[in-house]
Amino acid sequence: EYDPGRAELYLWRGLALHTEKKVEQAECDYSRALGLDTSHLPACGDLVKMPTDGLNSLTSEQEMQARTALGWIKFGEKKDEIALNFFQTAISAISAPASSPQPWIGLGNVYYRMEEFGEAAKAGEQALRLDEYNLAALILTSSAHWKLGGLTEGAAICQHYEAAFKSLNVATQVEG
C-alpha cells in the first residue's frame, strides 16, 4: 500500500531525479529523506511535496545512499568540505558491513582534490576491499599513491587495474 510519509519514497524519487540530471531537485529529496532542513534550497519549492509528518526512518543502507548522493552533488559543485562531511556521515551510517564502495570513492576523491593524498589512498584502499575490480577505486588509489611518490604501489595497482579491464572486456564479449 502506498504511504506518502515513507522516507524511502524521497530517496527513490531523488535517485530518479538524479539520474535525469535534475540535481537540485534530487538534492531536495535526498535532504528530505534524511530529515534535513530544505528551506535554503530554492528548487524544493518547485516539487510536489510529500507529507513529512511521521516519516519512517531509512535503513542504514538507504541513509548511506542518500548521504553518498548528496556528497557527489556537493563534490560536483566543488564544495569539498560539505562533500567530505556527507561522505564521512554516509560511511558512519552503515551499521552492517559495508557493501558499496561509493562513499569511500567519494571521500577519496574529495581528499585527492584537497591534495590530502594519504587520506585519498586510504579511502581508495577501503573501496577496493569492498570491490577489488572497481575501476574508479583503482584509478583513485593508484593516482594517490603516485602523488605520494609510491611508484611501486601505484604500479601494482595499475597492474590490478589492467587485470580488471581484461576481465571486464572478456565479460562484455561473452554477454554481448
GROMACS .gro file of C-alpha atoms in nm:
model
  176
    1GLU     CA    1   0.000   0.000   0.000
    2TYR     CA    2   0.125   0.348  -0.090
    3ASP     CA    3   0.230   0.554   0.213
    4PRO     CA    4   0.342   0.908   0.119
    5GLY     CA    5   0.504   0.951   0.461
    6ARG     CA    6   0.777   0.696   0.391
    7ALA     CA    7   1.128   0.843   0.379
    8GLU     CA    8   1.244   0.590   0.123
    9LEU     CA    9   0.999   0.739  -0.128
   10TYR     CA   10   1.202   1.062  -0.112
   11LEU     CA   11   1.520   0.860  -0.160
   12TRP     CA   12   1.381   0.675  -0.462
   13ARG     CA   13   1.245   0.992  -0.622
   14GLY     CA   14   1.580   1.160  -0.551
   15LEU     CA   15   1.763   0.878  -0.724
   16ALA     CA   16   1.532   0.904  -1.024
   17LEU     CA   17   1.572   1.283  -1.043
   18HIS     CA   18   1.949   1.250  -1.007
   19THR     CA   19   1.956   1.001  -1.297
   20GLU     CA   20   1.764   1.256  -1.503
   21LYS     CA   21   2.033   1.515  -1.411
   22LYS     CA   22   1.781   1.720  -1.211
   23VAL     CA   23   2.041   1.764  -0.940
   24GLU     CA   24   1.882   2.050  -0.744
   25GLN     CA   25   1.552   1.865  -0.715
   26ALA     CA   26   1.731   1.542  -0.625
   27GLU     CA   27   1.920   1.728  -0.352
   28CYS     CA   28   1.586   1.834  -0.205
   29ASP     CA   29   1.453   1.480  -0.195
   30TYR     CA   30   1.773   1.333  -0.051
   31SER     CA   31   1.767   1.602   0.218
   32ARG     CA   32   1.400   1.539   0.292
   33ALA     CA   33   1.465   1.164   0.317
   34LEU     CA   34   1.726   1.237   0.583
   35GLY     CA   35   1.503   1.486   0.763
   36LEU     CA   36   1.738   1.777   0.685
   37ASP     CA   37   1.620   2.136   0.655
   38THR     CA   38   1.544   2.220   0.292
   39SER     CA   39   1.431   2.581   0.338
   40HIS     CA   40   1.760   2.713   0.191
   41LEU     CA   41   1.729   2.503  -0.125
   42PRO     CA   42   1.540   2.702  -0.391
   43ALA     CA   43   1.439   2.402  -0.603
   44CYS     CA   44   1.245   2.246  -0.315
   45GLY     CA   45   0.954   2.479  -0.368
   46ASP     CA   46   0.911   2.351  -0.724
   47LEU     CA   47   0.850   1.989  -0.628
   48VAL     CA   48   0.527   1.829  -0.527
   49LYS     CA   49   0.581   1.785  -0.156
   50MET     CA   50   0.511   1.459   0.013
   51PRO     CA   51   0.392   1.479   0.373
   52THR     CA   52   0.680   1.488   0.621
   53ASP     CA   53   0.484   1.413   0.938
   54GLY     CA   54   0.600   1.091   1.096
   55LEU     CA   55   0.842   0.987   0.823
   56ASN     CA   56   0.958   0.632   0.872
   57SER     CA   57   1.331   0.620   0.919
   58LEU     CA   58   1.555   0.495   0.643
   59THR     CA   59   1.754   0.176   0.673
   60SER     CA   60   2.126   0.230   0.725
   61GLU     CA   61   2.186   0.127   0.362
   62GLN     CA   62   1.930   0.383   0.238
   63GLU     CA   63   2.078   0.654   0.458
   64MET     CA   64   2.422   0.572   0.317
   65GLN     CA   65   2.282   0.601  -0.036
   66ALA     CA   66   2.122   0.941   0.030
   67ARG     CA   67   2.429   1.084   0.204
   68THR     CA   68   2.660   0.949  -0.069
   69ALA     CA   69   2.440   1.106  -0.337
   70LEU     CA   70   2.446   1.441  -0.157
   71GLY     CA   71   2.823   1.409  -0.127
   72TRP     CA   72   2.855   1.364  -0.503
   73ILE     CA   73   2.630   1.664  -0.565
   74LYS     CA   74   2.843   1.884  -0.340
   75PHE     CA   75   3.163   1.740  -0.493
   76GLY     CA   76   3.035   1.841  -0.837
   77GLU     CA   77   2.968   2.191  -0.702
   78LYS     CA   78   3.329   2.199  -0.569
   79LYS     CA   79   3.202   2.236  -0.212
   80ASP     CA   80   3.464   1.999  -0.077
   81GLU     CA   81   3.413   2.049   0.297
   82ILE     CA   82   3.039   1.982   0.266
   83ALA     CA   83   3.101   1.685   0.034
   84LEU     CA   84   3.358   1.548   0.280
   85ASN     CA   85   3.104   1.569   0.561
   86PHE     CA   86   2.836   1.387   0.358
   87PHE     CA   87   3.074   1.107   0.260
   88GLN     CA   88   3.200   1.069   0.616
   89THR     CA   89   2.847   1.054   0.756
   90ALA     CA   90   2.750   0.807   0.480
   91ILE     CA   91   3.027   0.578   0.597
   92SER     CA   92   2.931   0.617   0.963
   93ALA     CA   93   2.563   0.546   0.879
   94ILE     CA   94   2.645   0.191   0.776
   95SER     CA   95   2.552  -0.040   1.063
   96ALA     CA   96   2.622  -0.368   0.887
   97PRO     CA   97   2.937  -0.449   0.694
   98ALA     CA   98   2.954  -0.205   0.404
   99SER     CA   99   2.859  -0.339   0.063
  100SER     CA  100   2.906  -0.031  -0.155
  101PRO     CA  101   3.244   0.127  -0.225
  102GLN     CA  102   3.076   0.452  -0.337
  103PRO     CA  103   3.106   0.656  -0.014
  104TRP     CA  104   3.474   0.558   0.012
  105ILE     CA  105   3.537   0.655  -0.352
  106GLY     CA  106   3.365   0.988  -0.294
  107LEU     CA  107   3.561   1.051   0.024
  108GLY     CA  108   3.885   0.965  -0.155
  109ASN     CA  109   3.806   1.199  -0.444
  110VAL     CA  110   3.744   1.488  -0.208
  111TYR     CA  111   4.070   1.418  -0.024
  112TYR     CA  112   4.251   1.392  -0.358
  113ARG     CA  113   4.121   1.729  -0.474
  114MET     CA  114   4.220   1.875  -0.137
  115GLU     CA  115   4.568   1.729  -0.202
  116GLU     CA  116   4.548   1.503   0.103
  117PHE     CA  117   4.684   1.209  -0.093
  118GLY     CA  118   4.750   0.983   0.206
  119GLU     CA  119   4.384   1.005   0.310
  120ALA     CA  120   4.276   0.963  -0.053
  121ALA     CA  121   4.483   0.644  -0.079
  122LYS     CA  122   4.334   0.506   0.246
  123ALA     CA  123   3.980   0.571   0.124
  124GLY     CA  124   4.057   0.414  -0.214
  125GLU     CA  125   4.204   0.107  -0.045
  126GLN     CA  126   3.890   0.070   0.165
  127ALA     CA  127   3.679   0.091  -0.151
  128LEU     CA  128   3.897  -0.179  -0.309
  129ARG     CA  129   3.841  -0.406  -0.010
  130LEU     CA  130   3.470  -0.390  -0.094
  131ASP     CA  131   3.510  -0.423  -0.471
  132GLU     CA  132   3.859  -0.515  -0.588
  133TYR     CA  133   3.779  -0.451  -0.955
  134ASN     CA  134   3.606  -0.114  -0.916
  135LEU     CA  135   3.781   0.095  -1.179
  136ALA     CA  136   3.713   0.428  -1.008
  137ALA     CA  137   3.866   0.297  -0.685
  138LEU     CA  138   4.164   0.150  -0.871
  139ILE     CA  139   4.235   0.477  -1.050
  140LEU     CA  140   4.188   0.683  -0.732
  141THR     CA  141   4.415   0.460  -0.525
  142SER     CA  142   4.692   0.428  -0.784
  143SER     CA  143   4.687   0.804  -0.854
  144ALA     CA  144   4.704   0.886  -0.483
  145HIS     CA  145   4.999   0.651  -0.434
  146TRP     CA  146   5.170   0.803  -0.737
  147LYS     CA  147   5.122   1.153  -0.592
  148LEU     CA  148   5.273   1.029  -0.265
  149GLY     CA  149   5.579   0.906  -0.455
  150GLY     CA  150   5.482   0.542  -0.414
  151LEU     CA  151   5.556   0.435  -0.768
  152THR     CA  152   5.577   0.067  -0.670
  153GLU     CA  153   5.235   0.073  -0.501
  154GLY     CA  154   5.086   0.274  -0.787
  155ALA     CA  155   5.231   0.035  -1.046
  156ALA     CA  156   5.098  -0.271  -0.861
  157ILE     CA  157   4.752  -0.117  -0.850
  158CYS     CA  158   4.776  -0.032  -1.221
  159GLN     CA  159   4.857  -0.397  -1.293
  160HIS     CA  160   4.545  -0.491  -1.096
  161TYR     CA  161   4.357  -0.230  -1.300
  162GLU     CA  162   4.481  -0.395  -1.620
  163ALA     CA  163   4.355  -0.733  -1.495
  164ALA     CA  164   4.020  -0.574  -1.407
  165PHE     CA  165   3.995  -0.419  -1.752
  166LYS     CA  166   4.074  -0.751  -1.920
  167SER     CA  167   3.810  -0.932  -1.712
  168LEU     CA  168   3.556  -0.661  -1.796
  169ASN     CA  169   3.644  -0.696  -2.164
  170VAL     CA  170   3.600  -1.075  -2.150
  171ALA     CA  171   3.267  -1.038  -1.966
  172THR     CA  172   3.129  -0.794  -2.224
  173GLN     CA  173   3.237  -1.017  -2.512
  174VAL     CA  174   3.067  -1.317  -2.353
  175GLU     CA  175   2.746  -1.124  -2.280
  176GLY     CA  176   2.749  -0.911  -2.596
   0.00000   0.00000   0.00000
